[in-house]
Coordinates of C-alpha atoms and ligand atoms in Angstrom, one line a residue:
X1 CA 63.8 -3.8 -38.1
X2 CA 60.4 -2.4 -38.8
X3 CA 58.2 -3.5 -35.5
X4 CA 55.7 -3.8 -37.6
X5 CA 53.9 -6.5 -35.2
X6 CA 54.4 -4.5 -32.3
X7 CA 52.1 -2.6 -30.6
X8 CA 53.4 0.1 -27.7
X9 CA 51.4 0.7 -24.7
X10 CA 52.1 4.3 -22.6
X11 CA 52.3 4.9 -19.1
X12 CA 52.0 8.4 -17.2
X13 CA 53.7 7.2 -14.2
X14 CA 52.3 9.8 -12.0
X15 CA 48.8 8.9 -13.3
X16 CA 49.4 5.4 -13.5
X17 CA 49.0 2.9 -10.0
X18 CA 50.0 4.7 -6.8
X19 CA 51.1 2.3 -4.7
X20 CA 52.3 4.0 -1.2
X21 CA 49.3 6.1 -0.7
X22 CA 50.2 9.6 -1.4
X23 CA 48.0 10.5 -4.3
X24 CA 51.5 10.2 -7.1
X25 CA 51.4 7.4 -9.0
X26 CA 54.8 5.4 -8.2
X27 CA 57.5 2.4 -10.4
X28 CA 55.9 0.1 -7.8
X29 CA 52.6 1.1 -9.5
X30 CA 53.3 0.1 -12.8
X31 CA 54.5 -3.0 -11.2
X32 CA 51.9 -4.2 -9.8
X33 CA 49.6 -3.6 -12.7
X34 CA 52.1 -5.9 -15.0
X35 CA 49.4 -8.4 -15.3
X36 CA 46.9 -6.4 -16.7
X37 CA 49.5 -4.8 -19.4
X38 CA 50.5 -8.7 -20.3
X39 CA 46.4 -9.2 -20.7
X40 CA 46.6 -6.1 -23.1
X41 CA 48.5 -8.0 -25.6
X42 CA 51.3 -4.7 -25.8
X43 CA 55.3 -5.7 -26.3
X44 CA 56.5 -2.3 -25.4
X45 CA 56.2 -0.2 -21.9
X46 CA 56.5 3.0 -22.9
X47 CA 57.5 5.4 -19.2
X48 CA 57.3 8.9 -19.7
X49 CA 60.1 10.4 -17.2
X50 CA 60.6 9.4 -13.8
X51 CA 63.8 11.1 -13.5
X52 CA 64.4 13.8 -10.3
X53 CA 63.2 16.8 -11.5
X54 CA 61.4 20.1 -10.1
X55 CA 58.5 18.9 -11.6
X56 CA 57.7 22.2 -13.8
X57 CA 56.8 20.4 -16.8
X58 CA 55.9 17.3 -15.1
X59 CA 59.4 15.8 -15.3
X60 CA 60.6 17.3 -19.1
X61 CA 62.4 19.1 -16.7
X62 CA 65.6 16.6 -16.1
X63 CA 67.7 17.2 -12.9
X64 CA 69.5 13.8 -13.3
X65 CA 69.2 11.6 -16.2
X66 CA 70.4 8.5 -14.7
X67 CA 68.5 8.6 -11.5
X68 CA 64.8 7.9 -10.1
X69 CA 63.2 10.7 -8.2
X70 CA 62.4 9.5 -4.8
X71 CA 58.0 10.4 -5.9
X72 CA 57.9 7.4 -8.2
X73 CA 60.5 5.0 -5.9
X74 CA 63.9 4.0 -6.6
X75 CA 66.7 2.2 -8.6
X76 CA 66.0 -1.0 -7.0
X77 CA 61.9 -0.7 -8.3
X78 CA 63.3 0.6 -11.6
X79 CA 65.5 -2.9 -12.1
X80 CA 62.4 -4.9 -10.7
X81 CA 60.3 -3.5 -12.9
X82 CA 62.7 -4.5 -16.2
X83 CA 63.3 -7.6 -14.7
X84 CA 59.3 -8.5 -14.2
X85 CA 58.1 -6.8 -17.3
X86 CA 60.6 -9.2 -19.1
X87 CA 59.6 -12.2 -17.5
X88 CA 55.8 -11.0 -18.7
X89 CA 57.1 -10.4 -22.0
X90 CA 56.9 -7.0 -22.4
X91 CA 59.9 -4.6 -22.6
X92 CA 60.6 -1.2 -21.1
X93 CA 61.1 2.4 -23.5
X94 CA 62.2 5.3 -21.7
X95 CA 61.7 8.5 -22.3
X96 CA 65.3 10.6 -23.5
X97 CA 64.6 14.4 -23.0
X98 CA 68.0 15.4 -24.7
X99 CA 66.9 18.8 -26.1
X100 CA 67.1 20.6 -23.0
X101 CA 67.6 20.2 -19.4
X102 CA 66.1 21.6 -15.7
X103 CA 67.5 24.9 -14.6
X104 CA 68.1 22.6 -11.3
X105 CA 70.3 20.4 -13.3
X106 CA 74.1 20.4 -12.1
X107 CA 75.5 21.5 -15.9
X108 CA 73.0 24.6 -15.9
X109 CA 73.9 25.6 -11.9
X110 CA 77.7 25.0 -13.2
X111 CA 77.1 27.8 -16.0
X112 CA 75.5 30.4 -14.4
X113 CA 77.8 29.9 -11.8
X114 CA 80.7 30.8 -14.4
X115 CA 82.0 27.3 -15.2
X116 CA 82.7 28.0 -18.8
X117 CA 83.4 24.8 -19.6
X118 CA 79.3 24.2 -18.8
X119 CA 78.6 27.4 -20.2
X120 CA 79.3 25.4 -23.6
X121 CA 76.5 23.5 -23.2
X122 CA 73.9 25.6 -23.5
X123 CA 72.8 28.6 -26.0
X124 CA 73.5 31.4 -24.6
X125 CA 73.9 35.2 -26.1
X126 CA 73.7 38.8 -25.7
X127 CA 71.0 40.4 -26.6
X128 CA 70.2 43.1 -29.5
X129 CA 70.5 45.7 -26.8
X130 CA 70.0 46.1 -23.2
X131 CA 66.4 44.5 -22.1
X132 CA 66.3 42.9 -26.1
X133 CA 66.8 39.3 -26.7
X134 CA 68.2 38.1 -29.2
X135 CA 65.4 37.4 -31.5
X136 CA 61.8 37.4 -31.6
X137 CA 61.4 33.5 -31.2
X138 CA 58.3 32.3 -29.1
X139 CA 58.5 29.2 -26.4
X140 CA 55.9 26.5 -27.2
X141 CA 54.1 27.4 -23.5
X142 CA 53.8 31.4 -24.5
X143 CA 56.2 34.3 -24.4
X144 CA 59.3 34.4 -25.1
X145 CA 62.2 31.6 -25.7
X146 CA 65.0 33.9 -24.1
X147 CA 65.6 34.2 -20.5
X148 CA 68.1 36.9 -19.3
X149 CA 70.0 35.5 -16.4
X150 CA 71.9 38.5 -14.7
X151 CA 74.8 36.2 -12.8
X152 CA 76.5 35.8 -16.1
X153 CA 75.1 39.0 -18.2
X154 CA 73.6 36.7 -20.8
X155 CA 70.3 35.5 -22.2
X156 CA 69.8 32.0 -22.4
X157 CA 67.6 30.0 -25.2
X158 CA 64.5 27.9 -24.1
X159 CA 62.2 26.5 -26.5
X160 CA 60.0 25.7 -23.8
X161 CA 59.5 26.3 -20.0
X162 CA 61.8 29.1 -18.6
X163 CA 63.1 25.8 -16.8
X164 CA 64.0 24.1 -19.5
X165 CA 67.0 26.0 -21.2
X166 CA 68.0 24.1 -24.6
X167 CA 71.5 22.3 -24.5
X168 CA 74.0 23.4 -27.3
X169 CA 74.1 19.9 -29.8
X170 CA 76.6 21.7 -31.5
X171 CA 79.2 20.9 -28.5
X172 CA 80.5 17.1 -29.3
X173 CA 80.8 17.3 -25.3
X174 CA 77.2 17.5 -24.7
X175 CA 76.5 15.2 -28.0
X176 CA 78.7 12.6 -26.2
X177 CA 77.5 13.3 -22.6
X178 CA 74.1 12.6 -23.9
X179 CA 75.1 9.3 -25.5
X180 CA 76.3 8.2 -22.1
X181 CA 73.3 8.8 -20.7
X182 CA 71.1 6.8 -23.0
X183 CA 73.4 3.9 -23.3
X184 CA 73.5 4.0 -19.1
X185 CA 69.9 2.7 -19.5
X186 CA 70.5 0.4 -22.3
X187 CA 73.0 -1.3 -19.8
X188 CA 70.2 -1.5 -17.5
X189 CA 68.4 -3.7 -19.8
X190 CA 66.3 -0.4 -21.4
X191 CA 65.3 -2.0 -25.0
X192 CA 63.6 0.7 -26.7
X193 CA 63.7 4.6 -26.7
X194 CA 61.5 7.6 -27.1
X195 CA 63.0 11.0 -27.9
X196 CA 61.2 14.5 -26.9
X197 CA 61.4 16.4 -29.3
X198 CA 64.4 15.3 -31.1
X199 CA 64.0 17.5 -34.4
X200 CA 64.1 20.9 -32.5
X201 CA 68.3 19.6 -31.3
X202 CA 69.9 21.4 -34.4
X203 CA 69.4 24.9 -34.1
X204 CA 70.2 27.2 -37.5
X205 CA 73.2 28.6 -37.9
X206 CA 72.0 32.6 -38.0
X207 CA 69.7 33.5 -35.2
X208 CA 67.5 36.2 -37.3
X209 CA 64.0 36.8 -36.1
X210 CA 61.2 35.2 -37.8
X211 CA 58.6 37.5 -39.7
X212 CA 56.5 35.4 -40.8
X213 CA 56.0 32.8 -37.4
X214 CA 56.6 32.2 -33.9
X215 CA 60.0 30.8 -34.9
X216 CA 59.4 27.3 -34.6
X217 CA 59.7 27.1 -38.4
X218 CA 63.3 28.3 -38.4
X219 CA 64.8 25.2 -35.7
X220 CA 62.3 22.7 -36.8
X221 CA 64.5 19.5 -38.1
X222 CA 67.6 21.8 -38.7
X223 CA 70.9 21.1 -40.5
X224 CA 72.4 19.1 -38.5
X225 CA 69.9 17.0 -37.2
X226 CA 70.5 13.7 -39.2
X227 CA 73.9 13.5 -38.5
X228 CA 73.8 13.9 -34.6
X229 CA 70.5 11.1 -34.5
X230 CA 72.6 9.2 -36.5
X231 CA 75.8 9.5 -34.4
X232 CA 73.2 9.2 -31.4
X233 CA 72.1 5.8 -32.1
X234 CA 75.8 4.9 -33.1
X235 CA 77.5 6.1 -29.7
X236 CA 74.7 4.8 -27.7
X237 CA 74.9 1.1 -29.0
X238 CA 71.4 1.4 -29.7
X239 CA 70.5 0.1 -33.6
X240 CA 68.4 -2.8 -33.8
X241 CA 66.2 -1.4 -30.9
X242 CA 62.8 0.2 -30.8
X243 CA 63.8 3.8 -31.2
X244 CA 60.9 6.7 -32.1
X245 CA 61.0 10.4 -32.3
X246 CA 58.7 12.8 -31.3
X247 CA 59.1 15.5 -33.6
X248 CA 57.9 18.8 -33.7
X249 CA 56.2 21.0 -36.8
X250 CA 58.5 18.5 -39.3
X251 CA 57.6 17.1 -43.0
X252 CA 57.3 14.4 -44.5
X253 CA 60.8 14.4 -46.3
X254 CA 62.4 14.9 -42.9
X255 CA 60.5 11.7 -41.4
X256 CA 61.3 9.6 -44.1
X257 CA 64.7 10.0 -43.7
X258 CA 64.5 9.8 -39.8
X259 CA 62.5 6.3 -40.4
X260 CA 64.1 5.0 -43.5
X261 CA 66.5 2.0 -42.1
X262 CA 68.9 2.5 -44.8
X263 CA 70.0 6.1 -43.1
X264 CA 70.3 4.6 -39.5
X265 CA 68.5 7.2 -37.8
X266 CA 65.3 6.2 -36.0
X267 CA 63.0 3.3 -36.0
X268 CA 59.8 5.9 -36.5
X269 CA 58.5 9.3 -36.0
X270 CA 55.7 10.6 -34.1
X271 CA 54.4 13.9 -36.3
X272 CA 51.4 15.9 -35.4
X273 CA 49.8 17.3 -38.5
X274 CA 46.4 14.8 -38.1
X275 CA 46.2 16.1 -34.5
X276 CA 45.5 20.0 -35.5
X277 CA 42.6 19.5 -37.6
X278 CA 40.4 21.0 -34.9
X279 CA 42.7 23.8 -34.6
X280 CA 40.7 26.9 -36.3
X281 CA 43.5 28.9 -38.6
X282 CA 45.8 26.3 -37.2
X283 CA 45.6 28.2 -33.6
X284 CA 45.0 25.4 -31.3
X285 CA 43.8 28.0 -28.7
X286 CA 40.9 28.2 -31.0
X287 CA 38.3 25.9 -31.4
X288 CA 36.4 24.7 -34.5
X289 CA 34.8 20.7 -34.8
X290 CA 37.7 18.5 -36.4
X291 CA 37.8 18.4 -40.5
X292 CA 37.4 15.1 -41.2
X293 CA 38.5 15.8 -45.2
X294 CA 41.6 17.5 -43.6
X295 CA 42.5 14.4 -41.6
X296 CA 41.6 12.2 -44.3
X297 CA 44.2 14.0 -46.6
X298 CA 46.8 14.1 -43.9
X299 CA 46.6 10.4 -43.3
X300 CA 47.1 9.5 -46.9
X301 CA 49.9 11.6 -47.7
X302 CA 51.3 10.2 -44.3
X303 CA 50.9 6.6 -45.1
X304 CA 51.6 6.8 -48.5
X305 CA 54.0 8.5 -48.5
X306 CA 56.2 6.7 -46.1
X307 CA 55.2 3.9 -48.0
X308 CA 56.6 5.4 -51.0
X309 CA 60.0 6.6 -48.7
X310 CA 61.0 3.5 -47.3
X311 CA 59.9 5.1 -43.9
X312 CA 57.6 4.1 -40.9
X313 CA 55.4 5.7 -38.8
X314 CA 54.3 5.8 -35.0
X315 CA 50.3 5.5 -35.2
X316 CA 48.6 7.4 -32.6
X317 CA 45.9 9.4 -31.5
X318 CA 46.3 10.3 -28.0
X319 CA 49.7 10.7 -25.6
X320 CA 50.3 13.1 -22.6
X321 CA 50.3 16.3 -24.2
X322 CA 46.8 15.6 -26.2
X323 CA 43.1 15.8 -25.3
X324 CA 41.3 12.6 -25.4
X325 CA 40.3 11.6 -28.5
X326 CA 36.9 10.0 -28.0
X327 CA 35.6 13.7 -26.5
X328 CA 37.6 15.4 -29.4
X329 CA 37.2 13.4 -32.9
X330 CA 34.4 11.3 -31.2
X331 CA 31.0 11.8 -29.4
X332 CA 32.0 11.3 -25.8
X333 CA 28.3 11.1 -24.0
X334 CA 25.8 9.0 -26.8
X335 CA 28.4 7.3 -28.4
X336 CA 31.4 6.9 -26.5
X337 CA 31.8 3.2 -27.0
X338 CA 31.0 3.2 -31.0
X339 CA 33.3 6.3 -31.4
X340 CA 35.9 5.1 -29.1
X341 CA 35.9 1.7 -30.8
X342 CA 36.3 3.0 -34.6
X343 CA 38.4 5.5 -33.7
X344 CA 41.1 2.8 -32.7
X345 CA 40.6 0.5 -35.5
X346 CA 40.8 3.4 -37.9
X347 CA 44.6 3.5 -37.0
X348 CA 45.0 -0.1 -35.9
X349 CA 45.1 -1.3 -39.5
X350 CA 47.6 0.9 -40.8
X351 CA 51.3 1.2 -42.1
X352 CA 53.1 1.9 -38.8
X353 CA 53.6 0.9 -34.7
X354 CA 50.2 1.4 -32.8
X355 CA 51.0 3.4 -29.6
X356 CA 48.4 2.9 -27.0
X357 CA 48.1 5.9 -24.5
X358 CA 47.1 4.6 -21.2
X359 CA 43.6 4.8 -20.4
X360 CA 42.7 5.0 -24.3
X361 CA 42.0 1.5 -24.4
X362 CA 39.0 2.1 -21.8
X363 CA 37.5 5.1 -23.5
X364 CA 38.8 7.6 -21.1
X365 CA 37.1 10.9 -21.8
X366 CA 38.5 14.7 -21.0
X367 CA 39.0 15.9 -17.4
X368 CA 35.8 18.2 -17.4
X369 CA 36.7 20.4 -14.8
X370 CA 34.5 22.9 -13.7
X371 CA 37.0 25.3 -12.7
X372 CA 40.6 26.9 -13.2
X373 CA 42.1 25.6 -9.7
X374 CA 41.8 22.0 -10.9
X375 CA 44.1 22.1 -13.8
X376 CA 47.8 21.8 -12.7
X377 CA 49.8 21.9 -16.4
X378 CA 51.9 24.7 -17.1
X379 CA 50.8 25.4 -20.6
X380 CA 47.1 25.4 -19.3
X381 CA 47.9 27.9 -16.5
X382 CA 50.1 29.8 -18.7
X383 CA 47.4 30.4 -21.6
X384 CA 44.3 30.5 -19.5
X385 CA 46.1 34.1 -18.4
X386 CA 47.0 34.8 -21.9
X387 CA 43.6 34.0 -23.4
X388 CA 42.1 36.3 -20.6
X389 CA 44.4 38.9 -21.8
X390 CA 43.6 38.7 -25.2
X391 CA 39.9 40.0 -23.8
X392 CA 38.3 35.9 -23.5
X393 CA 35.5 36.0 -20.9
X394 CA 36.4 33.2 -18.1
X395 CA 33.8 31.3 -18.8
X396 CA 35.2 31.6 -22.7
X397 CA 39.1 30.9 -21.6
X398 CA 37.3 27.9 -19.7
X399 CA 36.1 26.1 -22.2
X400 CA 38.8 26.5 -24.4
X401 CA 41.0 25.5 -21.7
X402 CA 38.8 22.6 -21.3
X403 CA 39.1 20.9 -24.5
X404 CA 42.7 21.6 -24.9
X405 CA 44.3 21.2 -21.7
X406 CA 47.3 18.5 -21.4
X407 CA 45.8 17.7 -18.2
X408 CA 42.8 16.2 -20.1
X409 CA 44.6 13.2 -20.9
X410 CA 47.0 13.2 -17.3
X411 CA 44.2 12.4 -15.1
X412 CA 44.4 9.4 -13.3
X413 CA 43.9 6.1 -14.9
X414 CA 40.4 5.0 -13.7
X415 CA 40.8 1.0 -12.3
X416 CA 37.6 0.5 -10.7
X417 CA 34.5 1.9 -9.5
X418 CA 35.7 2.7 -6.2
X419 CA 36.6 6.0 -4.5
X420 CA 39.9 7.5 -6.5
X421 CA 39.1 5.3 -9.4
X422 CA 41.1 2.6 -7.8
X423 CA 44.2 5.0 -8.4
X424 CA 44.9 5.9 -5.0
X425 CA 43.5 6.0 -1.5
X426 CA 43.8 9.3 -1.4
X427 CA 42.7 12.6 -3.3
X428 CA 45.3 12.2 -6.6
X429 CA 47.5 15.3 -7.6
X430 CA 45.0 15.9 -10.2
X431 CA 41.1 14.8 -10.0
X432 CA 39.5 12.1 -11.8
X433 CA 36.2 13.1 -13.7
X434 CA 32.9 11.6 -12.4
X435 CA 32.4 9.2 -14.7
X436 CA 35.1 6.4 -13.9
X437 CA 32.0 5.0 -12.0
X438 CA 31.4 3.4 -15.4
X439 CA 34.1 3.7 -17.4
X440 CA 37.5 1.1 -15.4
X441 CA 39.1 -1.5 -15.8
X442 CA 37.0 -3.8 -13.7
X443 CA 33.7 -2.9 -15.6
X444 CA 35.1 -3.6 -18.8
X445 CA 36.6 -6.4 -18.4
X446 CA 33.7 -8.2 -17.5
X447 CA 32.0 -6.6 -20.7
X448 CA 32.5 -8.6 -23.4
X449 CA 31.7 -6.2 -26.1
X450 CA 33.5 -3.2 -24.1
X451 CA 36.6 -0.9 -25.8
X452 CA 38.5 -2.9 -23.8
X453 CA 37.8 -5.9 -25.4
X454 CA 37.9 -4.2 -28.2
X455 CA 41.6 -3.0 -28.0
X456 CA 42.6 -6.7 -27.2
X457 CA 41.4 -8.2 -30.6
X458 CA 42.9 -5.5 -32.6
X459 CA 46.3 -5.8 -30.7
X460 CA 45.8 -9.8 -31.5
X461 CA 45.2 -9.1 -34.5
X462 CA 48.0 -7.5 -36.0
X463 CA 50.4 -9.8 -33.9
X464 CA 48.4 -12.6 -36.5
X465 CA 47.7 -11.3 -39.7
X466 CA 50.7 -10.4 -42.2
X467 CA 48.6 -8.0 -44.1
X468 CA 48.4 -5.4 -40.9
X469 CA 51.9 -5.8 -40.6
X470 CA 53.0 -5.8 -44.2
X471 CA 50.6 -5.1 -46.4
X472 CA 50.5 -2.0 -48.9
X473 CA 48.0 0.4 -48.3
X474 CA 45.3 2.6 -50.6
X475 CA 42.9 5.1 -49.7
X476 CA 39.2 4.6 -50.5
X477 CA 36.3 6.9 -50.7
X478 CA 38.5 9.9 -51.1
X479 CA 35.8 12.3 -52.2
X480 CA 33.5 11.4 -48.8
X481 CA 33.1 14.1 -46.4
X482 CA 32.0 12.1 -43.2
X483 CA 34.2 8.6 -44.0
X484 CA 37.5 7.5 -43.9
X485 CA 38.5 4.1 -45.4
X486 CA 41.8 2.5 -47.3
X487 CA 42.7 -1.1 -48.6
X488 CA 45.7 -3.0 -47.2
X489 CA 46.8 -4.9 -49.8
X490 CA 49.4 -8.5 -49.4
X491 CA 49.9 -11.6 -52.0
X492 CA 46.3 -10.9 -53.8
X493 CA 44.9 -10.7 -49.9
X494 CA 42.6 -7.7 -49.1
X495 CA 41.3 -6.2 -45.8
X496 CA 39.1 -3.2 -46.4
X497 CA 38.8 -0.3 -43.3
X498 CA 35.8 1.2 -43.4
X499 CA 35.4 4.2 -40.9
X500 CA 31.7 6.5 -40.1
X501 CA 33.7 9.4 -38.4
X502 CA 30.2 11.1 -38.2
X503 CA 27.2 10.8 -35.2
X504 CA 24.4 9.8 -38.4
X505 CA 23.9 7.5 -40.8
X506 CA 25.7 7.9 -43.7
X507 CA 26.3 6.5 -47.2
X508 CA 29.6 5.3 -49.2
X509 CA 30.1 7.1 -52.3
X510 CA 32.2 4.5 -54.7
X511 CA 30.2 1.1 -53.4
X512 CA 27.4 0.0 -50.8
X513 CA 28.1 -1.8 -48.4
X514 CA 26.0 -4.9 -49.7
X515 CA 28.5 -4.3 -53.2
X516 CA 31.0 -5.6 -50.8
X517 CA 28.9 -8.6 -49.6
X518 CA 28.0 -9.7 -52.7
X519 CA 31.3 -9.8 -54.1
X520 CA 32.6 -12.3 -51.7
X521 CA 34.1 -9.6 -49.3
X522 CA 32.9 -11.0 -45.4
X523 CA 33.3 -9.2 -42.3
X524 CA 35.4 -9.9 -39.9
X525 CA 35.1 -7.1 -37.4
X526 CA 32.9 -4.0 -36.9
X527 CA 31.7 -2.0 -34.0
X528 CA 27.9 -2.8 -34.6
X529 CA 25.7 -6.2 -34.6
X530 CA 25.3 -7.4 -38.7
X531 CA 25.4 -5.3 -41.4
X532 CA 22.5 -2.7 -42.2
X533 CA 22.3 -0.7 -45.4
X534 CA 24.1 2.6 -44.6
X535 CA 27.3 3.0 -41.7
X536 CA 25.9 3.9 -38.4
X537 CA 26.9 6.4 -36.3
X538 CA 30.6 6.1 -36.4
X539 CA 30.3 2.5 -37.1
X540 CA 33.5 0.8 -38.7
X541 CA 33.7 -2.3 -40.4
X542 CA 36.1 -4.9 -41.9
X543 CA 36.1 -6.6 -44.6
X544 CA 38.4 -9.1 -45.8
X545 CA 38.3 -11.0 -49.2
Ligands
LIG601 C1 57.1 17.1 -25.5 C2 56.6 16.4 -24.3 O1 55.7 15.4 -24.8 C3 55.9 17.5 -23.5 O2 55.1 16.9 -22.5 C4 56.9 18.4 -23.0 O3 56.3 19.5 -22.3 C5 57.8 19.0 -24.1 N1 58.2 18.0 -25.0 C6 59.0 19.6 -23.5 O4 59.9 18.6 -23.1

């Protein structure tokens, strides 16, 4: 099954709806916001983790997998919320964060408590000598991915947080422990899943330092990694459903065969590549304007080539861990609502599931905080020190820090005009920016030619038309600097994407616009009143034949 008509729509739970007034956003929440999700058009409910946790990395920190921390509410909201969503037509994906664990959960306190039967599950080693880890290997929120833990005289492995020390997938204990878990929530009516970071499970054989990288290169989609997703999926009862991967630094060879439905991995992959274009020497604590030739050149070899592969790929732009991208690809002040709405249709029409991150379909900008103390992220905290180490002024790490915090995309989802954005009736966790006065929910949807709107006729749209779903796809104008544009192709049937990613006019380079017209292409959708003679700042338009 390709869920190739299916659109998914992502909720931050703590940033969602708080319902009982204590500035977290709750189950209850997302509950009683079920009527504007089913107005939305979406099939899928994507929950990022709700699961009791210490809350280090915003609940990637799993204390319990099969329970509800008491912040967002309870088992009985959890089986409400199935239950309603369903009868709304819309199904719930949870979030399976089997890569590592919380240092709080029961297996870790088990191992460092000596249980050596628990001690089995995780990666644990001496080092190269006293006070040396094991290997030079970086964590992906800075310094390094060994923690010495004196209780038991060992280091253990953690590819992110100190709090979050990697389970050992090489222990068919774990591998079935963590089958359990996901078919526990498949038995509570669950119907799709997302996996954190699934590729980084299968560690390499020989731990040897890298000398070329931070390491993430060496346990990116290792060897074993096909044949525990595959035995995953099998153990789990879970083929047939929605099932996507995020997954780390991988290649295109690796997501084909994650995706491809003859090798019973995965439904589709999340990859990243088209997300670090903006990344200057691919450092994405440095910052350069995006390269819109890079991201041109990524997509193609992307949608070709899981075209080519039999594979299929999630289609996305923004999630928890990203900055917003109508402040980073688009022009968030004079053109929020032309950029925000061309930046969705340019991935809209492609080979692949749309995944809607909440907030997104409103034009939700960056955080623009003013100041350190109002970022609450982990990574943020974690590199604003490092940057200033490196020598970066405050006001320097700031603005860095500003444009590629995780907490840009985790403030609150902006409902109405009211104090708190509508969120809560209380000052949130973390702070809204100013402008939700004019960019909700409620505004929007009394705009008729808002991003809201927007969103809704493109989620219709694929849901009608067998070319978005099916249809080949070429890329167009692949000299242009400023546009990007392809062809999906079904039955003689052609719809033609046309995308200004620039804030000018500027030309096509293989045919005018008016070549289209006049050779019976119309259009059936666009971001700006009729056609003029050049593309507007970042205007898109469709054509269809
Ligand atoms: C990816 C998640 O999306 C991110 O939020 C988290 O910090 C890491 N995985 C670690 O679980």
């Amino acid at each position: 099954m390709k869920f190739n008509d299916k659109v998914v729509y992502q909720i931050y739970p703590k940033s969602f709806q708080d319902s009982n007034g204590d500035g977290l956003g709750d189950l209850r929440g997302v509950i009683q916001r079920l009527d504007y999700l089913q107005s939305l058009g979406v099939d899928y409910l994507w929950l990022t983790p709700f699961f009791p946790s210490p809350q280090h990395d915003n609940g990637y920190d799993v204390a319990d997998y099969c329970a509800v921390d008491p912040r967002f509410g309870n088992m009985t909201d959890f089986d409400e919320l199935v239950k309603t969503a369903g009868d709304k037509g819309m199904k719930i994906m949870l979030d399976m964060v089997l890569c590592h664990t919380s240092v709080d959960h029961e297996w870790f306190q088990k191992a460092i408590n000596g249980d050596e039967h628990y001690q089995r599950y995780y990666i644990l080693r001496d080092g190269r000598s006293p006070g040396e880890p094991p290997t030079n290997w970086q964590c992906a929120f800075g310094g390094s991915a060994w923690k010495w833990q004196p209780q038991i005289g060992k280091w253990y492995l953690h590819l992110h947080d100190v709090s979050q020390p990697d389970l050992d997938w090489t222990n068919p204990e774990v591998r079935k422990e963590l089958a359990n878990v996901v078919k526990f929530w498949r038995d509570k009516g669950v119907m799709g899943f997302r996996f954190d970071v699934i590729n980084l499970i299968s560690k390499p054989e020989i731990f040897k330092d890298d000398t070329a990288g931070l390491g993430r290169r060496l346990f990116a989609d290792g060897p074993h990694v096909h044949e525990y997703l595959r035995e995953l999926v099998q153990n789990a009862g879970i083929e047939g459903m929605i099932t996507v991967g995020e997954m780390a630094s991988t290649d295109l060879e690796n997501c084909i065969r994650y995706s491809n439905p003859n090798n019973h991995e995965l439904s589709m992959s999340f990859s990243f590549h088209h997300l670090k274009v903006d990344y200057k020497n691919g450092n994405k604590w440095e910052l350069m304007p995006p390269d819109i030739k890079a991201l041109k050149k990524i997509f193609e070899e992307w949608q070709v080539g899981m075209q080519e592969g039999n594979g299929w790929n999630a289609v996305f732009y923004n999630n928890h861990d990203q900055p917003r991208i109508v402040s980073r690809f688009g022009d968030d002040q004079k053109y929020l609502k032309e950029s925000a709405k061309m930046l969705a249709a340019s991935i809209h029409f492609m080979r692949g599931t749309p995944y809607i991150y909440q907030g997104e379909e409103i034009g939700m900008t960056n955080a623009k905080y003013s100041s350190i103390e109002q970022y609450r992220d982990v990574e943020s905290l974690n590199y604003y020190k490092i940057l200033l180490n490196q020598g970066k002024s405050k006001n320097e790490a700031l603005k860095i820090i500003g444009e590629r915090s995780r907490d840009n995309s985790r403030t609150p989802m902006q409902w109405s005009s009211e104090k708190f954005a509508g969120f809560s009736i209380v000052d949130p966790w973390l702070s809204s920016p100013e402008n939700y006065k004019t960019i909700n929910v409620e505004t929007e949807e009394n705009d008729i030619n808002s991003v809201l709107n927007f969103y809704k006729t493109l989620v219709k749209f694929r849901k009608e038309n067998k070319i978005v779903q099916d249809g080949d796809i070429k890329f167009i104008e692949r000299e242009n600097d400023n546009v990007i544009a392809y062809i999906r192709t079904l039955n003689g049937k052609e719809l033609i994407i046309i995308c200004n990613f620039k804030g000018n006019n500027t030309n096509l380079t293989e045919k005018t616009l008016s070549d289209y017209t006049k050779n019976g292409y119309k259009k059936i959708l666009g971001n700006y009143d009729e056609l003029a003679e050049n593309l507007r700042p970042y205007e898109v338009v469709i054509f269809e034949n």
